Amino acid sequence: MYKLTICHLYPDLMNLYGDRGNIITLSKRCEWRNIDVETVTVSLNEEFDYEKYDIIFIGGGQDFEQTIIQDDLMRGKRQRIIDAAEEGKVILGICGGFQLLGKYYKTQSGSEIECVGALDLWTCSSEARLTGNLVFECDFLKSQTTDGYVVGFENHSGKTYLGEGVKPLGKVIKGFGNNGDDGFEGAVYKNTYGTYAHGSLLPKNPALADHLITLALLNKYPEFQGLDPLDDKLENLARTSVIKRVLADKS
Ligand code: GLN
């Protein structure tokens, strides 16, 4: 039987707009296929032995929580997260968690939060908050059955800019995405994914959830042949109905 271990980083500090739903979705979609899943939480001052984990998740949070986490990252977790990303572990960071995977975050108060540096990107706070529903298009999710559109909700003051070492996760169809200027949303490097999409993200975007599960299984079981399909009628109905509503909104 296949088994995946998920590490939920800082669940007590970084969990906005139901980000924990991403962990539930990953777990359920594995369980429904008889893939064993264990979720471990790791927070401040706790050991982060990344080699034990197949998927590492960090949700969004306020600037205040990000500042607290900065100190904990610098005490050792930072290098381990970089090593995990370099070794191709599957990592997903949402909003504040996405920003923390980058190099630094300059907040509205003028202070600079030093971040992990696993992703070649940086974030500077803007006066306006970038808030609302977000739809973006991911080429790697396009298939005969899906259009590759991902839907979520964003609320951030940080504007993120990508360096040459990462690729955008997708192209913004509606909303602001990374910064509201360049039309990009999120970032990908090896198997590390960052996005501004709360929502939570994965329950409404099952193709993305399965993409991450597949990468994690391939890492651990090179002979893995691919996931059995699930009946995603309800998930896709939720996804397409929200996308329709968001795209029809002219504001
Ligand atoms: N504090 C960060 C910002 O405002 C992240 C917010 C979030 O995770 N929603 O940009």
Short mmCIF file of C-alpha atoms and ligand atoms in Angstrom, two decimals:
data_model
loop_
_atom_site.label_atom_id
_atom_site.label_comp_id
_atom_site.label_asym_id
_atom_site.label_seq_id
_atom_site.Cartn_x
_atom_site.Cartn_y
_atom_site.Cartn_z
CA MET A 1 0.00 0.00 0.00
CA TYR A 2 1.28 3.46 -0.85
CA LYS A 3 1.74 5.92 1.97
CA LEU A 4 2.27 9.70 2.01
CA THR A 5 3.23 11.84 4.98
CA ILE A 6 2.12 15.47 4.88
CA CYS A 7 3.79 18.11 7.03
CA HIS A 8 1.59 21.08 7.91
CA LEU A 9 4.02 23.87 8.82
CA TYR A 10 2.90 26.47 11.39
CA PRO A 11 -0.81 25.45 11.33
CA ASP A 12 -1.45 27.53 14.45
CA LEU A 13 -0.05 30.71 12.88
CA MET A 14 -0.54 30.39 9.14
CA ASN A 15 -4.10 29.38 8.31
CA LEU A 16 -6.36 31.96 6.66
CA TYR A 17 -9.65 31.48 4.80
CA GLY A 18 -9.72 27.77 5.46
CA ASP A 19 -6.23 26.99 4.16
CA ARG A 20 -6.37 23.80 6.23
CA GLY A 21 -8.91 22.58 3.68
CA ASN A 22 -5.96 21.92 1.39
CA ILE A 23 -4.63 19.32 3.82
CA ILE A 24 -8.09 17.76 4.14
CA THR A 25 -8.41 17.55 0.35
CA LEU A 26 -4.99 15.98 -0.13
CA SER A 27 -5.74 13.46 2.63
CA LYS A 28 -9.23 12.58 1.42
CA ARG A 29 -8.23 12.19 -2.20
CA CYS A 30 -5.53 9.77 -1.08
CA GLU A 31 -7.82 7.86 1.30
CA TRP A 32 -10.48 7.46 -1.41
CA ARG A 33 -7.83 5.64 -3.44
CA ASN A 34 -6.60 3.51 -0.55
CA ILE A 35 -3.41 5.51 -0.23
CA ASP A 36 -2.42 5.75 3.41
CA VAL A 37 -1.87 9.33 4.68
CA GLU A 38 -0.40 10.71 7.84
CA THR A 39 -0.39 14.43 8.67
CA VAL A 40 2.19 15.84 11.04
CA THR A 41 2.13 19.42 12.32
CA VAL A 42 5.32 21.36 12.92
CA SER A 43 5.36 24.83 14.47
CA LEU A 44 7.67 27.18 16.38
CA ASN A 45 10.65 25.54 18.08
CA GLU A 46 9.69 22.10 16.79
CA GLU A 47 11.98 19.83 14.84
CA PHE A 48 11.47 19.93 11.06
CA ASP A 49 13.02 16.79 9.66
CA TYR A 50 11.98 17.29 6.05
CA GLU A 51 13.24 13.89 4.92
CA LYS A 52 10.29 12.28 6.73
CA TYR A 53 7.74 14.19 4.66
CA ASP A 54 6.40 13.76 1.14
CA ILE A 55 4.31 16.94 0.97
CA ILE A 56 5.02 20.11 2.93
CA PHE A 57 2.28 22.72 3.27
CA ILE A 58 2.29 26.26 4.64
CA GLY A 59 -0.80 28.48 4.59
CA GLY A 60 -1.33 32.23 4.67
CA GLY A 61 -1.02 34.63 7.57
CA GLN A 62 -0.77 38.23 8.67
CA ASP A 63 2.46 40.23 8.62
CA PHE A 64 2.62 39.86 12.42
CA GLU A 65 2.67 36.05 12.28
CA GLN A 66 5.14 36.13 9.40
CA THR A 67 7.49 38.21 11.57
CA ILE A 68 7.31 35.67 14.40
CA ILE A 69 7.99 32.84 11.98
CA GLN A 70 11.00 34.62 10.49
CA ASP A 71 12.93 34.10 13.74
CA ASP A 72 12.00 30.42 13.87
CA LEU A 73 13.02 29.95 10.22
CA MET A 74 16.40 31.52 10.84
CA ARG A 75 17.02 29.15 13.77
CA GLY A 76 17.32 26.22 11.35
CA LYS A 77 14.17 25.47 9.37
CA ARG A 78 15.17 27.83 6.59
CA GLN A 79 18.03 25.67 5.32
CA ARG A 80 15.96 22.51 5.68
CA ILE A 81 13.17 24.00 3.56
CA ILE A 82 15.73 25.01 0.92
CA ASP A 83 17.15 21.46 0.97
CA ALA A 84 13.64 20.01 0.67
CA ALA A 85 12.89 22.21 -2.36
CA GLU A 86 16.21 21.39 -4.00
CA GLU A 87 15.65 17.66 -3.49
CA GLY A 88 12.29 17.92 -5.22
CA LYS A 89 9.98 17.46 -2.27
CA VAL A 90 6.45 18.60 -3.01
CA ILE A 91 5.88 21.93 -1.27
CA LEU A 92 2.82 24.16 -1.43
CA GLY A 93 2.77 27.66 0.04
CA ILE A 94 -0.33 29.87 0.05
CA CYS A 95 -0.18 33.68 0.17
CA GLY A 96 1.85 34.54 3.31
CA GLY A 97 3.36 31.05 3.08
CA PHE A 98 4.17 31.65 -0.59
CA GLN A 99 5.84 34.95 0.31
CA LEU A 100 7.86 33.21 3.02
CA LEU A 101 9.27 30.73 0.50
CA GLY A 102 10.77 33.70 -1.39
CA LYS A 103 13.73 35.88 -0.45
CA TYR A 104 12.23 38.74 1.53
CA TYR A 105 9.01 40.60 2.26
CA LYS A 106 9.06 44.37 2.81
CA THR A 107 5.99 45.15 4.89
CA GLN A 108 3.86 48.29 5.01
CA SER A 109 5.60 49.37 8.23
CA GLY A 110 8.89 49.48 6.33
CA SER A 111 10.42 46.47 8.05
CA GLU A 112 11.91 43.67 6.01
CA ILE A 113 11.02 40.08 6.83
CA GLU A 114 13.85 37.80 5.83
CA CYS A 115 12.36 34.73 4.17
CA VAL A 116 13.51 31.23 3.26
CA GLY A 117 14.92 31.94 -0.19
CA ALA A 118 13.87 28.58 -1.63
CA LEU A 119 12.14 30.47 -4.46
CA ASP A 120 13.72 33.23 -6.54
CA LEU A 121 11.11 35.88 -5.80
CA TRP A 122 10.55 38.82 -3.48
CA THR A 123 7.60 40.75 -2.12
CA CYS A 124 7.02 44.43 -1.34
CA SER A 125 3.92 45.67 0.41
CA SER A 126 1.66 48.12 -1.42
CA GLU A 127 -0.76 50.58 0.14
CA ALA A 128 -3.77 49.02 -1.54
CA ARG A 129 -4.79 45.49 -0.63
CA LEU A 130 -5.19 43.14 -3.55
CA THR A 131 -8.45 41.47 -2.65
CA GLY A 132 -11.12 39.48 -4.42
CA ASN A 133 -11.82 36.36 -6.39
CA LEU A 134 -8.98 35.06 -8.52
CA VAL A 135 -9.06 32.92 -11.65
CA PHE A 136 -5.86 31.86 -13.36
CA GLU A 137 -4.89 29.49 -16.11
CA CYS A 138 -2.28 26.75 -15.63
CA ASP A 139 -1.03 25.20 -18.86
CA PHE A 140 0.21 22.07 -17.10
CA LEU A 141 -3.33 21.29 -15.86
CA LYS A 142 -4.95 21.45 -19.27
CA SER A 143 -6.23 18.12 -20.47
CA GLN A 144 -9.09 16.70 -22.50
CA THR A 145 -11.33 17.02 -19.48
CA THR A 146 -10.15 20.27 -17.85
CA ASP A 147 -9.53 23.77 -19.11
CA GLY A 148 -6.64 24.37 -16.70
CA TYR A 149 -8.48 27.19 -14.93
CA VAL A 150 -7.89 27.45 -11.18
CA VAL A 151 -10.14 29.49 -8.90
CA GLY A 152 -9.39 30.98 -5.48
CA PHE A 153 -9.66 34.04 -3.28
CA GLU A 154 -6.85 36.52 -2.69
CA ASN A 155 -6.27 39.12 0.02
CA HIS A 156 -2.76 40.49 0.29
CA SER A 157 -0.93 43.80 0.41
CA GLY A 158 2.31 42.20 -0.73
CA LYS A 159 3.19 42.42 -4.41
CA THR A 160 5.41 39.57 -5.49
CA TYR A 161 7.91 39.68 -8.34
CA LEU A 162 9.53 36.62 -9.91
CA GLY A 163 13.23 36.22 -10.64
CA GLU A 164 14.66 34.07 -13.40
CA GLY A 165 14.95 30.99 -11.19
CA VAL A 166 11.19 30.37 -11.04
CA LYS A 167 8.33 30.07 -13.51
CA PRO A 168 4.88 31.54 -12.94
CA LEU A 169 2.30 29.01 -11.82
CA GLY A 170 -0.26 30.51 -14.15
CA LYS A 171 -1.61 33.50 -16.05
CA VAL A 172 -4.22 35.71 -14.40
CA ILE A 173 -7.63 35.64 -16.04
CA LYS A 174 -9.43 37.63 -13.33
CA GLY A 175 -8.02 39.25 -10.20
CA PHE A 176 -4.59 40.58 -9.30
CA GLY A 177 -2.32 37.54 -8.88
CA ASN A 178 1.27 38.17 -7.84
CA ASN A 179 1.24 41.94 -8.19
CA GLY A 180 -1.61 43.17 -10.40
CA ASP A 181 0.90 44.36 -13.01
CA ASP A 182 2.59 41.56 -14.93
CA GLY A 183 -0.34 39.15 -15.27
CA PHE A 184 1.40 36.29 -13.49
CA GLU A 185 0.08 34.25 -10.62
CA GLY A 186 2.16 32.13 -8.26
CA ALA A 187 5.46 30.44 -8.89
CA VAL A 188 6.91 26.99 -9.51
CA TYR A 189 10.42 25.70 -8.95
CA LYS A 190 11.06 21.94 -9.20
CA ASN A 191 8.16 20.54 -7.11
CA THR A 192 7.68 23.68 -5.02
CA TYR A 193 4.48 25.60 -5.73
CA GLY A 194 3.41 28.97 -4.40
CA THR A 195 0.16 30.83 -5.03
CA TYR A 196 -1.95 33.67 -3.69
CA ALA A 197 -5.08 31.52 -3.98
CA HIS A 198 -6.82 30.89 -0.69
CA GLY A 199 -10.31 29.58 -0.93
CA SER A 200 -9.37 27.05 0.14
CA LEU A 201 -7.59 26.18 -3.06
CA LEU A 202 -7.50 22.42 -3.51
CA PRO A 203 -11.12 21.40 -2.70
CA LYS A 204 -12.35 23.38 -5.70
CA ASN A 205 -9.40 22.52 -7.93
CA PRO A 206 -9.10 18.74 -7.82
CA ALA A 207 -6.80 18.54 -10.86
CA LEU A 208 -4.20 20.59 -9.01
CA ALA A 209 -4.61 18.47 -5.87
CA ASP A 210 -4.04 15.31 -7.91
CA HIS A 211 -1.05 16.87 -9.65
CA LEU A 212 0.63 17.38 -6.27
CA ILE A 213 -0.30 13.90 -5.00
CA THR A 214 1.06 12.37 -8.22
CA LEU A 215 4.38 14.21 -7.89
CA ALA A 216 4.72 13.07 -4.27
CA LEU A 217 3.98 9.44 -5.16
CA LEU A 218 6.41 9.49 -8.08
CA ASN A 219 9.13 10.83 -5.77
CA LYS A 220 8.63 7.99 -3.34
CA TYR A 221 7.58 5.15 -5.64
CA PRO A 222 9.30 5.49 -9.04
CA GLU A 223 7.23 2.59 -10.35
CA PHE A 224 3.97 4.46 -9.61
CA GLN A 225 1.71 4.31 -12.66
CA GLY A 226 -0.75 7.13 -12.02
CA LEU A 227 -3.81 7.88 -9.90
CA ASP A 228 -7.11 6.14 -10.35
CA PRO A 229 -9.73 8.68 -11.43
CA LEU A 230 -12.30 9.81 -8.86
CA ASP A 231 -15.82 11.00 -9.43
CA ASP A 232 -15.18 14.77 -9.31
CA LYS A 233 -18.62 15.80 -10.48
CA LEU A 234 -19.37 17.88 -7.39
CA GLU A 235 -15.89 19.40 -7.14
CA ASN A 236 -15.96 20.41 -10.79
CA LEU A 237 -19.47 21.77 -10.49
CA ALA A 238 -18.24 23.96 -7.61
CA ARG A 239 -15.21 25.01 -9.65
CA THR A 240 -17.01 25.80 -12.89
CA SER A 241 -19.95 27.58 -11.22
CA VAL A 242 -17.60 29.84 -9.26
CA ILE A 243 -15.49 30.54 -12.34
CA LYS A 244 -18.60 31.42 -14.32
CA ARG A 245 -19.76 33.81 -11.60
CA VAL A 246 -16.32 35.40 -11.19
CA LEU A 247 -15.79 35.90 -14.92
CA ALA A 248 -19.27 37.41 -15.32
CA ASP A 249 -18.51 40.01 -12.60
CA LYS A 250 -17.53 43.17 -14.44
CA SER A 251 -16.15 44.99 -11.36
N1 GLN B 1 0.49 39.34 5.18
C1 GLN B 1 0.61 39.10 3.80
C2 GLN B 1 0.08 40.22 2.94
O1 GLN B 1 -0.78 40.96 3.34
C3 GLN B 1 -0.07 37.77 3.45
C4 GLN B 1 -1.56 37.80 3.64
C5 GLN B 1 -2.23 36.45 3.43
O2 GLN B 1 -1.65 35.39 3.66
N2 GLN B 1 -3.50 36.48 3.06
O3 GLN B 1 0.53 40.37 1.82
#
